[in-house]
Amino acid sequence: MPNLERTLLSGTLISVLLSGAATAEEPSAGTAPEAAAPVTLPPVEVIAPSPLPGLGIDRDKVPSNARSLPAPEITTHGPTSFTTQLNQRVGSADIEENQGNPFQPDVLYRGFEGSPITGTPVGIAVYQNGVRVNEPFGDNINWDLIPDFAIDNTSVIPTNPIYGLNALGGAFVIGMKNGFNFHGFQGDVAGGSFGRNQVTMQYGQQVGNIGAYIGGNLFNEGGFRKLSPSHVRQLYADIGVESEHGSLHLGFTGANNALAGVGPTPIQLADIDRSAVFTSPQSFNNTLLMPVLNANYNVSDALSFQANFYYRGVTRKLLNGNTTDAKLCGDRTLLCFGDNDTPLIDTTGAQVPASVLGGGTPGENDRSSINSHGLGSTLQGTWTEPLFDHPNHLVFGASLDHASVNLNSTSELGIIDPISLRVSGVGVFIDQPDGSLAPVSLETTNNYYGFYASDTVNVTPELALTLGGRYNLALVTLVDKIGTALNGSDRFSRFNPSAGATYKITPNITGYFNFAQANRAPTPGEIACSDPTRPCLLDLFVTSDPAGLKQIAATTYETGLRGRFRIGASDTADAVDWNLGLFRTDATGEIFAVPSTIITSGFFQNVGDTRRQGIEAGISYHDDNWQAGVNYSFIDATFQSAFALSSPNNPFADDAGNIQIRPGNQLPGVPQHRLKVNVDYAVTDKWKVGGNLIYASSQFFFGDASNQNPKLPGYWFVDLHSSYQVTDNIELFAIIQNLFNNNYPTFGIFGDVGKTPLPGVANPSDPRFVTLAAPVSVFGGVRIRF
C-alpha cells in the first residue's frame, strides 16, 4: 500500500486502515448477500520516527510520551501561533519571556531550554522539514525565523538519540505545508492592541502529480513596553512532484525581522511602571535564506530512501544598550574600568578622558554580528518488510551538517539618559589590554556527523520492541582574526543507545517503557568563553579556552500508560483520550552561563550533574460540538553535585561573589507545577468559542541556584478566542489574551542596579530584575478562503 503509507506524514492525526478488511462468510446458495456494514477507520496518531520527512509511525508503538500537534492557527493562537500552541497544548512545555518580545520566547520542555539568546544553554533540538535549525554558533533557536503560518504538523519527541545533538530533553520535528496538503487561497488580515497589525497570505495548488505552495507574513507591533517595536517579514514556498515511485520537493524559507528585545527590568522600576525599560536600545535584526531539497524514492512497497540537502544562511545583528564598569578614576579627569583604578583604553591605545561623558552617567552600547553559512545533507532508508513474519519498521541513516560562522563585536562607550535610560554612543570603542572588554573578530567552523538506526518490531500483536542508537561526531575549530588567543580546535564524539517497549494491555490501553541517551557538544560560543579570568559579554562572548569544556550526556528513563475509551457503544461515539507517565533525565557535565563580577559579562563552565524528573498527565474529550482537555505536569529539576558558582549580584554571595550549590537545590527558572485547561465549543455550525487557562507555580530567580532567596511568584492567566463563519469564504475571529489583566513576571534574574539612577526610585537597591507579561490585549481580524 505505498500510496497509503506516503500519507503518514510526521505528526498528523489521520485515519488509516491498520489491517486488511475482514472477509465475510460466504452466503449460502440461493441466499441474497447482505449489504456490507460500513467500516469506521480508527484514528491513528502518527509520530515522526526520524528528523527527515517520510513515513510516520503509530504513536501506540512509540515507547515514550511523544505528542503530535496539528497546524497552529492564528485564529486561535494569535500572531506567535507555534510557541503559543506549545504552551497551551503540551503539558511539560513552558514559556518564559526573557526578552519581553513575543517572537523571542524561551521555550522550556521537561526543564530543558530552547532560547533565541546566544549564550543560553540549550537542550532542545528543532527540525524544520528535516533541517536542524539550532544555530551553529550557540545552538540557540531563532523562533522568529520559523514561519508559523506554513507549519502543517509538529511531533514533540522526548529524549531520543535518533534526533542528534542537543536532544537532551527532546526534539520538535516540524513538517511544512505544500501543494499536496494545502489547496486554495487563504488570507488573514488582523490587528489589535499595542499597534499590532498582521497580513498573512498563502496559496496552494495541485495539478496532477505537481504541487506548489507559497505564503508570506507581515507583522508589526509597537509593543506594550516602551521602545519595543517589532517588524516580522517571512516567506515560505514549496514546489514538488509526487508519484507512486517517490517524491521530490524544493522548499524555501526567507525572513527579515527587526525585533526589540528589551529584557528584564529592575523590580523596583517595574513596580511603578509596567511598561518600563532598563537601558536601551536592545534590538535584534535577523535574516534568513534557506533552500531545502527533500527527496523520497520507493524501491518497493517495503523499502524506500529519503534524502535532503540544504543551505542555511543566517545573519544576526545585535545592538544592546547596557550599564558599564567604566567610571571616573581617582583624579576624575580620566576614566577607569572595574573596581580598581585600571585605565579605560580605547582602540588607539590611549586612556579615555572623562570629558567625553560631559558629566553624564557612563553606559555602553555593545554591538555584535553573527553571519553563518551552513550546508548539510541526510541520507536515510526506511524498511517495513516483516521480520520473521513480524511487522517491522526500520529507519537507518547518516547526516552531515557543516557551518562556518563569522562573529564581530565591539563595545562603545556611551551616556545613559537619566529619564529614558537610553544609551547614546560617544564614538569611543573600548579595547582593554587584558581582553576583558575588547573588539572581537572570530571565525568558527562546525562539522557535525551522525550515523543512526532505529527498529520497531511487533514481537506479538500486543508487544512492540524498539532498539536504536546514534553515533555523533562534532568537530569545532576557532580562528582568531585579530590575535591568537581564541585559536583552537575541539573534537567530541559519543554513541547514544535507546531501547523501549510498548504493550497493548487492552485494545484501548497501552503501556510503555523507554531508556534513551543523548548528548550535546559544547558550542563554539561556549568553548570561546570558558575562562573565568577573562569573562565575555554574553551574546557577544569570546575569549581563550583553558577550561576545556566537556560534552553533556543525558540519560532518560520513562514509563507510562495511555489510552482511549468511548462514551457509548458505537465506533462513532464520543471519545476520551488520556495519558499518565513518569520520566527521569540525568545529565552529566551540565554547562551553565555563569555571571561575572564585570557587569553584563560572564563565562561558561561544566557544573556537574543535574536531574529533571516528573509526572505528565492529560485527558481530553471530543464530540461533534465539544473539544476539551486538561494537561498537568510536575517537573522536579535539581542539581546533583556540590560546587561553588559565581553569582555576584545574589544577596547571599560571599566576598568572592560565589554561592554554594548543594545536591537537591532546584534549578532556577523551572516551575515545578504546570496546569493547562483547554475548551472549545461549537455554539452553532458557524459560531465557535473557546478558552485556555494556564497556571505555572513559583520558580527560583536565575542567579539563585543555592535557593536562598524568595521565589518568583507563580501565575495564571486566561485567554479567550472566538470565530464566526459569515459565508463559506469569510470568517471573522477574535482573541483576548490575559483576560483578567493579571500583572505577573515569567522571568527573573539578579542584576546590578548601582550603575545608574532609576527614574522614580529613590533608593535603587533591590537586585531582582523581572520581565512582566503583557497586560490584557485584543487581537482580531478576518480570514478569506477560496
mmCIF file of C-alpha atoms in Angstrom, residues 454-659:
data_model
loop_
_atom_site.group_PDB
_atom_site.id
_atom_site.type_symbol
_atom_site.label_atom_id
_atom_site.label_comp_id
_atom_site.label_asym_id
_atom_site.label_seq_id
_atom_site.Cartn_x
_atom_site.Cartn_y
_atom_site.Cartn_z
ATOM 1 C CA SER A 454 16.062 2.564 14.938
ATOM 2 C CA ASP A 455 13.953 -0.570 14.540
ATOM 3 C CA THR A 456 10.471 -1.274 15.893
ATOM 4 C CA VAL A 457 9.318 -4.904 15.761
ATOM 5 C CA ASN A 458 5.966 -6.339 16.820
ATOM 6 C CA VAL A 459 7.053 -9.448 18.750
ATOM 7 C CA THR A 460 3.372 -10.240 19.320
ATOM 8 C CA PRO A 461 0.266 -8.337 18.218
ATOM 9 C CA GLU A 462 0.352 -6.641 21.634
ATOM 10 C CA LEU A 463 4.103 -6.203 22.264
ATOM 11 C CA ALA A 464 6.356 -3.921 20.183
ATOM 12 C CA LEU A 465 10.071 -3.566 20.899
ATOM 13 C CA THR A 466 12.219 -0.645 19.736
ATOM 14 C CA LEU A 467 16.018 -0.602 19.620
ATOM 15 C CA GLY A 468 18.013 2.326 18.327
ATOM 16 C CA GLY A 469 21.172 4.322 18.553
ATOM 17 C CA ARG A 470 23.195 7.135 17.060
ATOM 18 C CA TYR A 471 26.870 7.960 16.855
ATOM 19 C CA ASN A 472 27.619 11.691 16.941
ATOM 20 C CA LEU A 473 30.928 13.283 15.991
ATOM 21 C CA ALA A 474 31.390 17.044 16.428
ATOM 22 C CA LEU A 475 34.487 18.873 15.167
ATOM 23 C CA VAL A 476 34.742 22.545 16.176
ATOM 24 C CA THR A 477 37.501 24.915 15.042
ATOM 25 C CA LEU A 478 38.058 28.530 16.146
ATOM 26 C CA VAL A 479 40.277 31.035 14.332
ATOM 27 C CA ASP A 480 41.026 34.414 15.927
ATOM 28 C CA LYS A 481 41.047 37.104 13.201
ATOM 29 C CA ILE A 482 42.708 39.720 15.432
ATOM 30 C CA GLY A 483 45.227 37.785 17.517
ATOM 31 C CA THR A 484 45.791 34.178 18.572
ATOM 32 C CA ALA A 485 44.053 33.943 21.958
ATOM 33 C CA LEU A 486 40.899 32.366 20.521
ATOM 34 C CA ASN A 487 42.551 29.818 18.227
ATOM 35 C CA GLY A 488 41.732 26.212 18.935
ATOM 36 C CA SER A 489 40.029 23.038 17.848
ATOM 37 C CA ASP A 490 37.935 20.508 19.718
ATOM 38 C CA ARG A 491 36.600 17.041 18.977
ATOM 39 C CA PHE A 492 33.606 15.454 20.708
ATOM 40 C CA SER A 493 32.164 12.017 19.992
ATOM 41 C CA ARG A 494 29.675 9.683 21.607
ATOM 42 C CA PHE A 495 27.400 6.739 20.839
ATOM 43 C CA ASN A 496 23.930 7.046 22.359
ATOM 44 C CA PRO A 497 21.694 3.948 22.593
ATOM 45 C CA SER A 498 17.960 3.612 23.183
ATOM 46 C CA ALA A 499 15.661 0.693 23.985
ATOM 47 C CA GLY A 500 11.968 0.577 24.719
ATOM 48 C CA ALA A 501 8.757 -1.389 24.551
ATOM 49 C CA THR A 502 5.040 -0.811 24.232
ATOM 50 C CA TYR A 503 2.368 -3.298 25.266
ATOM 51 C CA LYS A 504 -1.345 -3.162 24.498
ATOM 52 C CA ILE A 505 -2.833 -4.219 27.834
ATOM 53 C CA THR A 506 -6.275 -3.985 26.249
ATOM 54 C CA PRO A 507 -7.256 -2.813 22.763
ATOM 55 C CA ASN A 508 -7.684 0.666 24.244
ATOM 56 C CA ILE A 509 -4.858 0.832 26.811
ATOM 57 C CA THR A 510 -1.133 0.845 26.023
ATOM 58 C CA GLY A 511 1.762 0.738 28.457
ATOM 59 C CA TYR A 512 5.287 1.830 27.564
ATOM 60 C CA PHE A 513 8.814 1.912 28.942
ATOM 61 C CA ASN A 514 11.883 3.548 27.416
ATOM 62 C CA PHE A 515 15.578 4.109 28.026
ATOM 63 C CA ALA A 516 17.399 6.667 25.883
ATOM 64 C CA GLN A 517 20.598 8.692 25.876
ATOM 65 C CA ALA A 518 21.522 11.914 24.087
ATOM 66 C CA ASN A 519 24.463 14.295 24.163
ATOM 67 C CA ARG A 520 25.305 17.914 23.476
ATOM 68 C CA ALA A 521 28.740 19.057 22.398
ATOM 69 C CA PRO A 522 29.873 22.466 23.679
ATOM 70 C CA THR A 523 29.102 25.124 21.098
ATOM 71 C CA PRO A 524 31.752 27.396 19.577
ATOM 72 C CA GLY A 525 30.352 30.234 21.695
ATOM 73 C CA GLU A 526 30.709 28.236 24.910
ATOM 74 C CA ILE A 527 34.172 26.986 24.019
ATOM 75 C CA ALA A 528 35.282 30.542 23.230
ATOM 76 C CA CYS A 529 34.070 31.848 26.574
ATOM 77 C CA SER A 530 35.036 29.388 29.276
ATOM 78 C CA ASP A 531 37.794 31.306 31.081
ATOM 79 C CA PRO A 532 36.513 32.882 34.335
ATOM 80 C CA THR A 533 39.531 35.230 34.429
ATOM 81 C CA ARG A 534 38.526 36.680 31.037
ATOM 82 C CA PRO A 535 34.719 36.859 31.038
ATOM 83 C CA CYS A 536 32.833 37.859 27.919
ATOM 84 C CA LEU A 537 29.786 39.886 27.088
ATOM 85 C CA LEU A 538 27.000 37.328 26.993
ATOM 86 C CA ASP A 539 25.612 37.186 23.448
ATOM 87 C CA LEU A 540 28.990 38.607 22.376
ATOM 88 C CA PHE A 541 31.187 36.170 24.226
ATOM 89 C CA VAL A 542 34.657 35.152 23.179
ATOM 90 C CA THR A 543 37.992 34.573 24.912
ATOM 91 C CA SER A 544 40.525 31.764 25.233
ATOM 92 C CA ASP A 545 39.587 28.208 26.239
ATOM 93 C CA PRO A 546 41.802 26.982 29.077
ATOM 94 C CA ALA A 547 38.950 25.218 30.846
ATOM 95 C CA GLY A 548 38.408 22.512 28.252
ATOM 96 C CA LEU A 549 34.636 22.200 28.366
ATOM 97 C CA LYS A 550 33.260 18.668 28.334
ATOM 98 C CA GLN A 551 30.202 17.490 26.443
ATOM 99 C CA ILE A 552 26.912 16.863 28.224
ATOM 100 C CA ALA A 553 25.355 13.398 28.282
ATOM 101 C CA ALA A 554 21.749 12.812 29.313
ATOM 102 C CA THR A 555 20.094 9.512 30.223
ATOM 103 C CA THR A 556 16.305 9.333 30.283
ATOM 104 C CA TYR A 557 14.003 6.666 31.686
ATOM 105 C CA GLU A 558 10.269 6.955 31.238
ATOM 106 C CA THR A 559 7.228 4.771 31.686
ATOM 107 C CA GLY A 560 3.517 5.297 31.475
ATOM 108 C CA LEU A 561 0.065 4.394 30.255
ATOM 109 C CA ARG A 562 -2.135 5.923 27.590
ATOM 110 C CA GLY A 563 -5.437 5.006 26.075
ATOM 111 C CA ARG A 564 -8.825 5.861 24.643
ATOM 112 C CA PHE A 565 -12.337 4.933 25.615
ATOM 113 C CA ARG A 566 -15.644 5.815 24.091
ATOM 114 C CA ILE A 567 -18.782 7.073 25.783
ATOM 115 C CA GLY A 568 -21.298 4.878 24.011
ATOM 116 C CA ALA A 569 -21.238 1.575 22.196
ATOM 117 C CA SER A 570 -20.689 2.637 18.586
ATOM 118 C CA ASP A 571 -17.387 3.366 16.838
ATOM 119 C CA THR A 572 -18.539 6.924 16.229
ATOM 120 C CA ALA A 573 -19.345 7.624 19.897
ATOM 121 C CA ASP A 574 -17.723 10.467 21.810
ATOM 122 C CA ALA A 575 -14.087 9.740 22.683
ATOM 123 C CA VAL A 576 -11.860 10.359 25.687
ATOM 124 C CA ASP A 577 -8.067 10.153 25.337
ATOM 125 C CA TRP A 578 -5.770 10.067 28.365
ATOM 126 C CA ASN A 579 -2.147 9.565 29.342
ATOM 127 C CA LEU A 580 -0.182 9.228 32.558
ATOM 128 C CA GLY A 581 3.606 8.999 32.584
ATOM 129 C CA LEU A 582 6.741 9.289 34.706
ATOM 130 C CA PHE A 583 10.174 10.356 33.478
ATOM 131 C CA ARG A 584 13.654 10.986 34.798
ATOM 132 C CA THR A 585 16.550 12.582 32.914
ATOM 133 C CA ASP A 586 20.010 12.600 34.500
ATOM 134 C CA ALA A 587 22.541 14.882 32.804
ATOM 135 C CA THR A 588 26.280 14.768 33.465
ATOM 136 C CA GLY A 589 28.605 17.697 32.805
ATOM 137 C CA GLU A 590 25.811 20.286 32.568
ATOM 138 C CA ILE A 591 27.051 23.590 31.106
ATOM 139 C CA PHE A 592 25.840 26.845 32.663
ATOM 140 C CA ALA A 593 26.282 30.501 31.749
ATOM 141 C CA VAL A 594 27.840 32.000 34.857
ATOM 142 C CA PRO A 595 27.704 35.759 35.567
ATOM 143 C CA SER A 596 30.976 37.561 36.196
ATOM 144 C CA THR A 597 31.771 40.415 38.557
ATOM 145 C CA ILE A 598 32.139 42.542 35.399
ATOM 146 C CA ILE A 599 28.667 43.795 34.574
ATOM 147 C CA THR A 600 26.768 42.197 31.638
ATOM 148 C CA SER A 601 29.565 39.653 31.229
ATOM 149 C CA GLY A 602 30.037 36.021 32.126
ATOM 150 C CA PHE A 603 31.578 32.709 31.181
ATOM 151 C CA PHE A 604 30.634 29.065 30.726
ATOM 152 C CA GLN A 605 31.576 26.114 32.877
ATOM 153 C CA ASN A 606 30.626 22.489 33.472
ATOM 154 C CA VAL A 607 28.789 22.473 36.789
ATOM 155 C CA GLY A 608 28.380 18.762 37.443
ATOM 156 C CA ASP A 609 25.259 16.633 37.353
ATOM 157 C CA THR A 610 21.584 17.590 37.213
ATOM 158 C CA ARG A 611 18.299 15.695 37.327
ATOM 159 C CA ARG A 612 14.928 16.513 35.814
ATOM 160 C CA GLN A 613 12.149 14.152 36.780
ATOM 161 C CA GLY A 614 8.430 14.377 36.926
ATOM 162 C CA ILE A 615 4.899 13.403 36.070
ATOM 163 C CA GLU A 616 2.953 14.099 32.887
ATOM 164 C CA ALA A 617 -0.795 13.569 32.838
ATOM 165 C CA GLY A 618 -3.503 14.552 30.413
ATOM 166 C CA ILE A 619 -7.077 13.832 29.470
ATOM 167 C CA SER A 620 -9.139 15.143 26.572
ATOM 168 C CA TYR A 621 -12.690 14.754 25.328
ATOM 169 C CA HIS A 622 -14.174 15.462 21.946
ATOM 170 C CA ASP A 623 -17.507 15.096 20.216
ATOM 171 C CA ASP A 624 -19.309 16.927 17.437
ATOM 172 C CA ASN A 625 -19.585 20.147 19.481
ATOM 173 C CA TRP A 626 -17.035 19.983 22.281
ATOM 174 C CA GLN A 627 -13.277 19.665 22.478
ATOM 175 C CA ALA A 628 -11.818 19.898 25.962
ATOM 176 C CA GLY A 629 -8.559 18.889 27.591
ATOM 177 C CA VAL A 630 -6.600 19.129 30.819
ATOM 178 C CA ASN A 631 -2.817 18.678 30.990
ATOM 179 C CA TYR A 632 -0.753 18.663 34.174
ATOM 180 C CA SER A 633 2.969 18.269 34.673
ATOM 181 C CA PHE A 634 5.200 18.153 37.727
ATOM 182 C CA ILE A 635 8.894 18.758 36.983
ATOM 183 C CA ASP A 636 11.463 18.500 39.749
ATOM 184 C CA ALA A 637 14.688 19.936 38.305
ATOM 185 C CA THR A 638 17.618 19.724 40.717
ATOM 186 C CA PHE A 639 21.385 19.851 40.952
ATOM 187 C CA GLN A 640 23.009 16.552 41.894
ATOM 188 C CA SER A 641 26.523 17.864 42.591
ATOM 189 C CA ALA A 642 28.023 20.244 45.130
ATOM 190 C CA PHE A 643 30.037 23.134 43.745
ATOM 191 C CA ALA A 644 30.641 26.881 44.031
ATOM 192 C CA LEU A 645 29.009 29.107 41.426
ATOM 193 C CA SER A 646 29.675 32.754 40.665
ATOM 194 C CA SER A 647 26.625 34.943 41.341
ATOM 195 C CA PRO A 648 27.965 38.372 42.318
ATOM 196 C CA ASN A 649 24.556 40.078 42.484
ATOM 197 C CA ASN A 650 22.972 37.461 44.756
ATOM 198 C CA PRO A 651 22.403 38.944 48.252
ATOM 199 C CA PHE A 652 23.772 35.723 49.778
ATOM 200 C CA ALA A 653 27.003 35.646 47.738
ATOM 201 C CA ASP A 654 30.244 35.540 49.692
ATOM 202 C CA ASP A 655 33.005 38.134 49.463
ATOM 203 C CA ALA A 656 34.290 36.495 46.279
ATOM 204 C CA GLY A 657 30.850 36.707 44.684
ATOM 205 C CA ASN A 658 30.183 32.957 44.921
ATOM 206 C CA ILE A 659 27.260 30.883 46.188
#
